[in-house]
PDB file of C-alpha atoms in Angstrom:
ATOM      1  CA  MET A 607     -33.886  53.060   2.864  1.00 77.00           C
ATOM      2  CA  SER A 608     -33.264  49.554   4.203  1.00 91.00           C
ATOM      3  CA  THR A 609     -30.304  47.177   4.410  1.00 96.00           C
ATOM      4  CA  VAL A 610     -29.863  44.264   2.006  1.00 98.00           C
ATOM      5  CA  ILE A 611     -27.806  41.118   2.531  1.00 98.00           C
ATOM      6  CA  LEU A 612     -26.453  39.914  -0.820  1.00 98.00           C
ATOM      7  CA  LEU A 613     -26.047  36.150  -0.481  1.00 98.00           C
ATOM      8  CA  ARG A 614     -24.493  34.103  -3.232  1.00 97.00           C
ATOM      9  CA  HIS A 615     -25.972  30.621  -3.514  1.00 97.00           C
ATOM     10  CA  GLY A 616     -24.048  27.753  -1.934  1.00 96.00           C
ATOM     11  CA  LYS A 617     -21.615  25.576  -3.851  1.00 95.00           C
ATOM     12  CA  SER A 618     -23.461  23.866  -6.691  1.00 94.00           C
ATOM     13  CA  THR A 619     -22.916  20.679  -8.645  1.00 92.00           C
ATOM     14  CA  ALA A 620     -21.571  22.860 -11.465  1.00 91.00           C
ATOM     15  CA  ASN A 621     -19.066  24.823  -9.372  1.00 88.00           C
ATOM     16  CA  GLY A 622     -15.651  23.304  -9.881  1.00 81.00           C
ATOM     17  CA  SER A 623     -16.816  21.159 -12.798  1.00 88.00           C
ATOM     18  CA  GLY A 624     -15.041  23.350 -15.323  1.00 87.00           C
ATOM     19  CA  VAL A 625     -18.316  24.042 -17.153  1.00 90.00           C
ATOM     20  CA  LEU A 626     -20.231  27.336 -17.371  1.00 94.00           C
ATOM     21  CA  ALA A 627     -23.649  26.280 -16.073  1.00 93.00           C
ATOM     22  CA  GLY A 628     -25.428  29.597 -16.518  1.00 95.00           C
ATOM     23  CA  ARG A 629     -29.182  29.029 -16.737  1.00 96.00           C
ATOM     24  CA  THR A 630     -28.956  25.269 -17.298  1.00 95.00           C
ATOM     25  CA  PRO A 631     -32.050  23.809 -15.558  1.00 93.00           C
ATOM     26  CA  LYS A 632     -31.875  21.664 -12.420  1.00 92.00           C
ATOM     27  CA  VAL A 633     -28.360  22.669 -11.316  1.00 95.00           C
ATOM     28  CA  GLY A 634     -28.670  22.274  -7.554  1.00 96.00           C
ATOM     29  CA  LEU A 635     -26.425  22.343  -4.506  1.00 96.00           C
ATOM     30  CA  ASP A 636     -23.791  19.682  -3.877  1.00 95.00           C
ATOM     31  CA  ASP A 637     -23.011  18.272  -0.409  1.00 96.00           C
ATOM     32  CA  THR A 638     -20.871  21.283   0.492  1.00 96.00           C
ATOM     33  CA  GLY A 639     -23.575  23.661  -0.700  1.00 96.00           C
ATOM     34  CA  ARG A 640     -26.253  21.917   1.346  1.00 97.00           C
ATOM     35  CA  ALA A 641     -24.057  22.203   4.441  1.00 97.00           C
ATOM     36  CA  GLN A 642     -23.528  25.907   3.711  1.00 96.00           C
ATOM     37  CA  ALA A 643     -27.293  26.380   3.361  1.00 97.00           C
ATOM     38  CA  ALA A 644     -27.958  24.641   6.665  1.00 97.00           C
ATOM     39  CA  ALA A 645     -25.330  26.791   8.405  1.00 96.00           C
ATOM     40  CA  LEU A 646     -27.107  29.981   7.297  1.00 96.00           C
ATOM     41  CA  VAL A 647     -29.850  29.447   9.862  1.00 96.00           C
ATOM     42  CA  GLU A 648     -27.445  29.857  12.789  1.00 95.00           C
ATOM     43  CA  ARG A 649     -25.168  32.313  11.013  1.00 95.00           C
ATOM     44  CA  LEU A 650     -28.017  34.762  10.412  1.00 96.00           C
ATOM     45  CA  ALA A 651     -29.779  34.107  13.723  1.00 95.00           C
ATOM     46  CA  PRO A 652     -28.851  37.537  15.214  1.00 94.00           C
ATOM     47  CA  VAL A 653     -30.187  39.387  12.167  1.00 95.00           C
ATOM     48  CA  PRO A 654     -33.891  40.260  11.842  1.00 95.00           C
ATOM     49  CA  LEU A 655     -35.083  39.558   8.303  1.00 97.00           C
ATOM     50  CA  ALA A 656     -38.101  41.244   6.774  1.00 97.00           C
ATOM     51  CA  GLU A 657     -38.139  39.304   3.492  1.00 98.00           C
ATOM     52  CA  LEU A 658     -36.269  36.810   1.321  1.00 98.00           C
ATOM     53  CA  VAL A 659     -35.947  37.662  -2.389  1.00 98.00           C
ATOM     54  CA  VAL A 660     -34.355  35.023  -4.611  1.00 98.00           C
ATOM     55  CA  SER A 661     -33.276  34.298  -8.146  1.00 98.00           C
ATOM     56  CA  PRO A 662     -35.619  31.727  -9.714  1.00 98.00           C
ATOM     57  CA  MET A 663     -32.694  29.317 -10.265  1.00 98.00           C
ATOM     58  CA  LEU A 664     -32.891  26.059  -8.280  1.00 97.00           C
ATOM     59  CA  ARG A 665     -29.556  26.510  -6.505  1.00 97.00           C
ATOM     60  CA  CYS A 666     -30.692  29.834  -5.039  1.00 98.00           C
ATOM     61  CA  ARG A 667     -34.046  28.481  -3.895  1.00 98.00           C
ATOM     62  CA  GLN A 668     -32.291  25.537  -2.241  1.00 98.00           C
ATOM     63  CA  THR A 669     -29.799  27.830  -0.505  1.00 98.00           C
ATOM     64  CA  VAL A 670     -32.496  29.755   1.376  1.00 98.00           C
ATOM     65  CA  ALA A 671     -34.964  26.883   1.892  1.00 98.00           C
ATOM     66  CA  LYS A 672     -33.982  26.043   5.479  1.00 97.00           C
ATOM     67  CA  LEU A 673     -33.653  29.722   6.388  1.00 98.00           C
ATOM     68  CA  ALA A 674     -37.126  30.436   5.007  1.00 98.00           C
ATOM     69  CA  GLU A 675     -38.550  27.536   6.995  1.00 98.00           C
ATOM     70  CA  ALA A 676     -36.814  28.635  10.196  1.00 97.00           C
ATOM     71  CA  ARG A 677     -38.061  32.226   9.850  1.00 97.00           C
ATOM     72  CA  GLY A 678     -41.502  31.422   8.500  1.00 97.00           C
ATOM     73  CA  LEU A 679     -40.842  33.577   5.436  1.00 97.00           C
ATOM     74  CA  ASP A 680     -41.914  33.081   1.840  1.00 97.00           C
ATOM     75  CA  LYS A 681     -39.340  33.142  -0.958  1.00 97.00           C
ATOM     76  CA  VAL A 682     -40.117  35.999  -3.341  1.00 98.00           C
ATOM     77  CA  LYS A 683     -38.839  34.990  -6.786  1.00 98.00           C
ATOM     78  CA  GLU A 684     -37.292  37.818  -8.796  1.00 98.00           C
ATOM     79  CA  PRO A 685     -36.380  37.169 -12.456  1.00 98.00           C
ATOM     80  CA  GLY A 686     -34.285  40.353 -12.481  1.00 98.00           C
ATOM     81  CA  LEU A 687     -31.828  38.621 -10.144  1.00 98.00           C
ATOM     82  CA  SER A 688     -31.451  35.486 -12.266  1.00 98.00           C
ATOM     83  CA  GLU A 689     -28.126  34.195 -13.518  1.00 97.00           C
ATOM     84  CA  VAL A 690     -26.493  35.821 -16.531  1.00 97.00           C
ATOM     85  CA  ASP A 691     -27.916  34.511 -19.794  1.00 98.00           C
ATOM     86  CA  TYR A 692     -24.674  33.250 -21.311  1.00 97.00           C
ATOM     87  CA  GLY A 693     -26.436  32.142 -24.480  1.00 98.00           C
ATOM     88  CA  GLU A 694     -24.280  29.846 -26.622  1.00 97.00           C
ATOM     89  CA  TRP A 695     -21.606  29.794 -23.923  1.00 97.00           C
ATOM     90  CA  THR A 696     -23.961  27.917 -21.577  1.00 96.00           C
ATOM     91  CA  GLY A 697     -22.769  24.387 -20.843  1.00 94.00           C
ATOM     92  CA  ARG A 698     -19.387  24.840 -22.503  1.00 95.00           C
ATOM     93  CA  ALA A 699     -16.089  23.992 -20.829  1.00 93.00           C
ATOM     94  CA  LEU A 700     -14.172  26.960 -19.431  1.00 93.00           C
ATOM     95  CA  LYS A 701     -10.937  25.583 -20.924  1.00 94.00           C
ATOM     96  CA  ASP A 702     -12.498  26.080 -24.342  1.00 96.00           C
ATOM     97  CA  LEU A 703     -14.086  29.442 -23.580  1.00 96.00           C
ATOM     98  CA  VAL A 704     -10.743  30.995 -22.589  1.00 95.00           C
ATOM     99  CA  LYS A 705      -9.687  30.591 -26.229  1.00 96.00           C
ATOM    100  CA  GLU A 706     -12.587  32.701 -27.489  1.00 97.00           C
ATOM    101  CA  PRO A 707     -11.825  36.369 -28.366  1.00 97.00           C
ATOM    102  CA  LEU A 708     -14.813  37.403 -26.229  1.00 97.00           C
ATOM    103  CA  TRP A 709     -13.092  35.980 -23.134  1.00 96.00           C
ATOM    104  CA  ARG A 710     -10.599  38.884 -23.078  1.00 97.00           C
ATOM    105  CA  VAL A 711     -13.455  41.361 -23.446  1.00 97.00           C
ATOM    106  CA  VAL A 712     -15.238  39.791 -20.461  1.00 97.00           C
ATOM    107  CA  GLN A 713     -12.046  40.140 -18.428  1.00 96.00           C
ATOM    108  CA  ALA A 714     -10.862  43.607 -19.467  1.00 96.00           C
ATOM    109  CA  HIS A 715     -13.915  45.442 -20.835  1.00 97.00           C
ATOM    110  CA  PRO A 716     -16.998  43.641 -19.469  1.00 97.00           C
ATOM    111  CA  SER A 717     -19.341  46.549 -20.156  1.00 98.00           C
ATOM    112  CA  ALA A 718     -18.897  45.770 -23.871  1.00 98.00           C
ATOM    113  CA  ALA A 719     -19.325  41.998 -23.518  1.00 97.00           C
ATOM    114  CA  VAL A 720     -22.453  40.513 -25.099  1.00 98.00           C
ATOM    115  CA  PHE A 721     -22.746  36.730 -25.062  1.00 98.00           C
ATOM    116  CA  PRO A 722     -23.767  35.195 -28.415  1.00 98.00           C
ATOM    117  CA  GLY A 723     -27.434  34.305 -28.230  1.00 98.00           C
ATOM    118  CA  GLY A 724     -27.585  35.708 -24.685  1.00 98.00           C
ATOM    119  CA  GLU A 725     -27.374  39.038 -22.888  1.00 98.00           C
ATOM    120  CA  GLY A 726     -24.679  41.607 -22.280  1.00 98.00           C
ATOM    121  CA  LEU A 727     -23.096  42.132 -18.877  1.00 98.00           C
ATOM    122  CA  ALA A 728     -24.191  45.780 -18.945  1.00 98.00           C
ATOM    123  CA  GLU A 729     -27.758  44.600 -19.568  1.00 98.00           C
ATOM    124  CA  MET A 730     -27.445  42.194 -16.634  1.00 98.00           C
ATOM    125  CA  GLN A 731     -26.241  44.978 -14.345  1.00 98.00           C
ATOM    126  CA  ALA A 732     -29.084  47.280 -15.386  1.00 98.00           C
ATOM    127  CA  ARG A 733     -31.818  44.715 -14.674  1.00 98.00           C
ATOM    128  CA  SER A 734     -30.268  43.453 -11.412  1.00 98.00           C
ATOM    129  CA  VAL A 735     -29.650  46.933  -9.977  1.00 98.00           C
ATOM    130  CA  ALA A 736     -33.180  47.976 -10.975  1.00 98.00           C
ATOM    131  CA  ALA A 737     -34.544  44.876  -9.212  1.00 98.00           C
ATOM    132  CA  VAL A 738     -32.616  45.361  -5.968  1.00 98.00           C
ATOM    133  CA  ARG A 739     -33.475  49.057  -5.741  1.00 97.00           C
ATOM    134  CA  ALA A 740     -37.167  48.414  -6.470  1.00 97.00           C
ATOM    135  CA  HIS A 741     -37.395  45.734  -3.784  1.00 98.00           C
ATOM    136  CA  ASP A 742     -35.451  47.902  -1.346  1.00 97.00           C
ATOM    137  CA  ALA A 743     -37.859  50.803  -1.848  1.00 96.00           C
ATOM    138  CA  ARG A 744     -40.871  48.489  -1.461  1.00 97.00           C
ATOM    139  CA  ILE A 745     -39.517  46.802   1.671  1.00 97.00           C
ATOM    140  CA  THR A 746     -38.620  50.152   3.217  1.00 95.00           C
ATOM    141  CA  GLU A 747     -42.170  51.354   2.561  1.00 96.00           C
ATOM    142  CA  GLN A 748     -43.702  48.205   4.061  1.00 96.00           C
ATOM    143  CA  HIS A 749     -41.285  47.448   6.910  1.00 96.00           C
ATOM    144  CA  GLY A 750     -39.588  50.743   7.724  1.00 92.00           C
ATOM    145  CA  GLU A 751     -36.164  52.361   7.455  1.00 90.00           C
ATOM    146  CA  ASN A 752     -34.521  49.820   9.789  1.00 92.00           C
ATOM    147  CA  ALA A 753     -35.623  46.772   7.806  1.00 96.00           C
ATOM    148  CA  VAL A 754     -33.048  44.163   6.802  1.00 97.00           C
ATOM    149  CA  TRP A 755     -33.796  41.822   3.921  1.00 98.00           C
ATOM    150  CA  LEU A 756     -31.898  39.085   2.128  1.00 98.00           C
ATOM    151  CA  LEU A 757     -31.307  38.639  -1.572  1.00 98.00           C
ATOM    152  CA  CYS A 758     -29.941  35.340  -2.897  1.00 98.00           C
ATOM    153  CA  SER A 759     -28.415  35.457  -6.360  1.00 98.00           C
ATOM    154  CA  HIS A 760     -25.325  34.608  -8.414  1.00 97.00           C
ATOM    155  CA  GLY A 761     -21.677  35.630  -8.460  1.00 96.00           C
ATOM    156  CA  ASP A 762     -21.608  37.994 -11.438  1.00 97.00           C
ATOM    157  CA  VAL A 763     -24.985  39.470 -10.518  1.00 98.00           C
ATOM    158  CA  ILE A 764     -23.886  40.290  -6.971  1.00 98.00           C
ATOM    159  CA  LYS A 765     -20.570  41.673  -8.230  1.00 97.00           C
ATOM    160  CA  ALA A 766     -22.487  43.969 -10.584  1.00 98.00           C
ATOM    161  CA  ILE A 767     -24.757  45.181  -7.766  1.00 98.00           C
ATOM    162  CA  LEU A 768     -21.723  45.825  -5.555  1.00 98.00           C
ATOM    163  CA  ALA A 769     -19.949  47.711  -8.329  1.00 98.00           C
ATOM    164  CA  ASP A 770     -22.981  49.992  -8.647  1.00 98.00           C
ATOM    165  CA  ALA A 771     -23.123  50.514  -4.868  1.00 98.00           C
ATOM    166  CA  LEU A 772     -19.411  51.365  -4.809  1.00 98.00           C
ATOM    167  CA  GLY A 773     -19.806  53.868  -7.662  1.00 97.00           C
ATOM    168  CA  GLN A 774     -17.443  51.671  -9.638  1.00 97.00           C
ATOM    169  CA  HIS A 775     -17.579  51.239 -13.412  1.00 97.00           C
ATOM    170  CA  LEU A 776     -18.667  47.798 -14.586  1.00 97.00           C
ATOM    171  CA  ASP A 777     -15.298  47.469 -16.338  1.00 97.00           C
ATOM    172  CA  SER A 778     -13.742  47.112 -12.867  1.00 96.00           C
ATOM    173  CA  PHE A 779     -16.237  44.629 -11.430  1.00 96.00           C
ATOM    174  CA  GLN A 780     -13.893  41.679 -12.024  1.00 96.00           C
ATOM    175  CA  ARG A 781     -11.825  43.066  -9.123  1.00 96.00           C
ATOM    176  CA  ILE A 782     -14.603  42.039  -6.728  1.00 96.00           C
ATOM    177  CA  VAL A 783     -14.638  38.476  -5.348  1.00 95.00           C
ATOM    178  CA  VAL A 784     -17.906  36.813  -4.304  1.00 96.00           C
ATOM    179  CA  ASP A 785     -17.529  33.200  -3.142  1.00 95.00           C
ATOM    180  CA  PRO A 786     -20.329  30.611  -2.888  1.00 95.00           C
ATOM    181  CA  ALA A 787     -22.412  31.182   0.281  1.00 96.00           C
ATOM    182  CA  SER A 788     -20.601  34.461   0.969  1.00 96.00           C
ATOM    183  CA  VAL A 789     -22.427  37.487   2.321  1.00 97.00           C
ATOM    184  CA  SER A 790     -22.069  41.083   1.176  1.00 98.00           C
ATOM    185  CA  VAL A 791     -24.145  43.877   2.716  1.00 97.00           C
ATOM    186  CA  VAL A 792     -25.358  47.204   1.318  1.00 98.00           C
ATOM    187  CA  ARG A 793     -27.367  49.859   3.132  1.00 96.00           C
ATOM    188  CA  TYR A 794     -29.184  52.165   0.739  1.00 95.00           C
ATOM    189  CA  THR A 795     -29.927  55.787   1.689  1.00 92.00           C
ATOM    190  CA  GLU A 796     -31.449  58.726  -0.165  1.00 88.00           C
ATOM    191  CA  THR A 797     -28.186  59.962  -1.665  1.00 90.00           C
ATOM    192  CA  ARG A 798     -25.739  57.063  -1.566  1.00 93.00           C
ATOM    193  CA  PRO A 799     -25.390  53.368  -0.691  1.00 96.00           C
ATOM    194  CA  PHE A 800     -23.022  52.263   2.066  1.00 96.00           C
ATOM    195  CA  VAL A 801     -21.180  48.972   1.478  1.00 97.00           C
ATOM    196  CA  LEU A 802     -20.877  47.296   4.890  1.00 95.00           C
ATOM    197  CA  ARG A 803     -19.493  43.866   3.943  1.00 96.00           C
ATOM    198  CA  VAL A 804     -18.007  42.180   0.875  1.00 97.00           C
ATOM    199  CA  ASN A 805     -17.452  38.414   0.466  1.00 96.00           C
ATOM    200  CA  ASP A 806     -17.894  37.715   4.186  1.00 95.00           C
ATOM    201  CA  ASN A 807     -17.514  33.976   4.766  1.00 91.00           C
ATOM    202  CA  GLY A 808     -18.190  33.675   8.474  1.00 84.00           C
ATOM    203  CA  GLY A 809     -17.935  36.925  10.399  1.00 75.00           C
ATOM    204  CA  ASP A 810     -20.343  38.110  13.096  1.00 79.00           C
ATOM    205  CA  LEU A 811     -23.295  39.644  11.250  1.00 87.00           C
ATOM    206  CA  ALA A 812     -25.152  41.028  14.278  1.00 82.00           C
ATOM    207  CA  GLY A 813     -23.861  44.545  13.668  1.00 78.00           C
ATOM    208  CA  ILE A 814     -25.268  44.988  10.169  1.00 83.00           C
ATOM    209  CA  ALA A 815     -28.770  45.861  11.359  1.00 81.00           C
ATOM    210  CA  PRO A 816     -29.117  49.586  12.075  1.00 79.00           C
ATOM    211  CA  PRO A 817     -30.037  50.540  15.654  1.00 74.00           C
ATOM    212  CA  PRO A 818     -33.722  51.301  16.219  1.00 71.00           C
ATOM    213  CA  PRO A 819     -34.646  54.984  16.284  1.00 66.00           C
ATOM    214  CA  LYS A 820     -34.736  56.670  19.688  1.00 62.00           C
ATOM    215  CA  ALA A 821     -38.153  56.638  21.296  1.00 55.00           C
ATOM    216  CA  LYS A 822     -38.301  60.439  21.517  1.00 49.00           C
ATOM    217  CA  ALA A 823     -37.176  61.040  17.957  1.00 48.00           C
ATOM    218  CA  LYS A 824     -39.352  63.578  16.156  1.00 48.00           C
ATOM    219  CA  ARG A 825     -41.467  62.523  13.218  1.00 45.00           C
ATOM    220  CA  GLY A 826     -39.234  62.009  10.166  1.00 48.00           C
ATOM    221  CA  LYS A 827     -36.051  62.036  12.255  1.00 51.00           C
ATOM    222  CA  GLY A 828     -35.766  58.240  12.351  1.00 56.00           C
ATOM    223  CA  LYS A 829     -34.624  58.137   8.735  1.00 64.00           C
ATOM    224  CA  GLN A 830     -31.160  56.673   8.161  1.00 63.00           C
ATOM    225  CA  SER A 831     -28.594  59.360   7.416  1.00 65.00           C
ATOM    226  CA  SER A 832     -26.983  59.587   3.991  1.00 62.00           C
ATOM    227  CA  ASP A 833     -23.924  61.286   5.500  1.00 62.00           C
ATOM    228  CA  ALA A 834     -20.649  59.410   5.866  1.00 49.00           C
ATOM    229  CA  VAL A 835     -18.941  59.556   9.260  1.00 45.00           C
ATOM    230  CA  VAL A 836     -15.925  61.851   9.049  1.00 45.00           C
ATOM    231  CA  GLY A 837     -12.900  59.983  10.369  1.00 44.00           C
ATOM    232  CA  GLY A 838     -14.644  56.615  10.075  1.00 46.00           C
ATOM    233  CA  THR A 839     -17.325  54.791  12.010  1.00 46.00           C
ATOM    234  CA  THR A 840     -16.812  53.670  15.590  1.00 44.00           C
ATOM    235  CA  GLY A 841     -18.418  50.253  15.112  1.00 52.00           C
ATOM    236  CA  ALA A 842     -21.782  48.832  16.076  1.00 51.00           C
TER     237      ALA A 842
END
């Protein structure tokens, strides 16, 4: 299977406002977010990208706009990677939400959290993991085992995908941190995913692409191994 870069959108006008934006329309990037989006072009320059798959939300589309232009790639919109539907919590101040009984459930037992008039976090994880695995299988089929593709989505969505890749219960996903414009990387194989990066905010990304198969490799031998390296990897 291929390698996916999980990119959280850049800093938005709602980040830091103290309000849960959720799926509020027309929430775009602020000045910091636009600078983060522009920096992606150089930051990802060493990495070959087969496709860009994005949440339909404006802030995600804006985050990858310059990258898409630089690479000549279309943005494939994927509703399964959209922001959590927070329902009646959408647009409310966080200082008020912390007083709600559901807040403690979201923190300590998120798999049981269902937002009034919205969706549950377990439901969100199911649809986002299904989406990333479906696109990964399709991209592997179309572009090969060594393909690298980028997914741009939201904090809780990426945390849920990472929790699944780590074999971690959703009730522990609040232990994962995913900052705006951060990069996490997962390489899927037949039997297990490998988590290569989490919340990377500026490291060298050249090493995330798998090496090309050897020219003399027999048919079927170019497939990425599902085995972990005993003793640890030796680096790219």
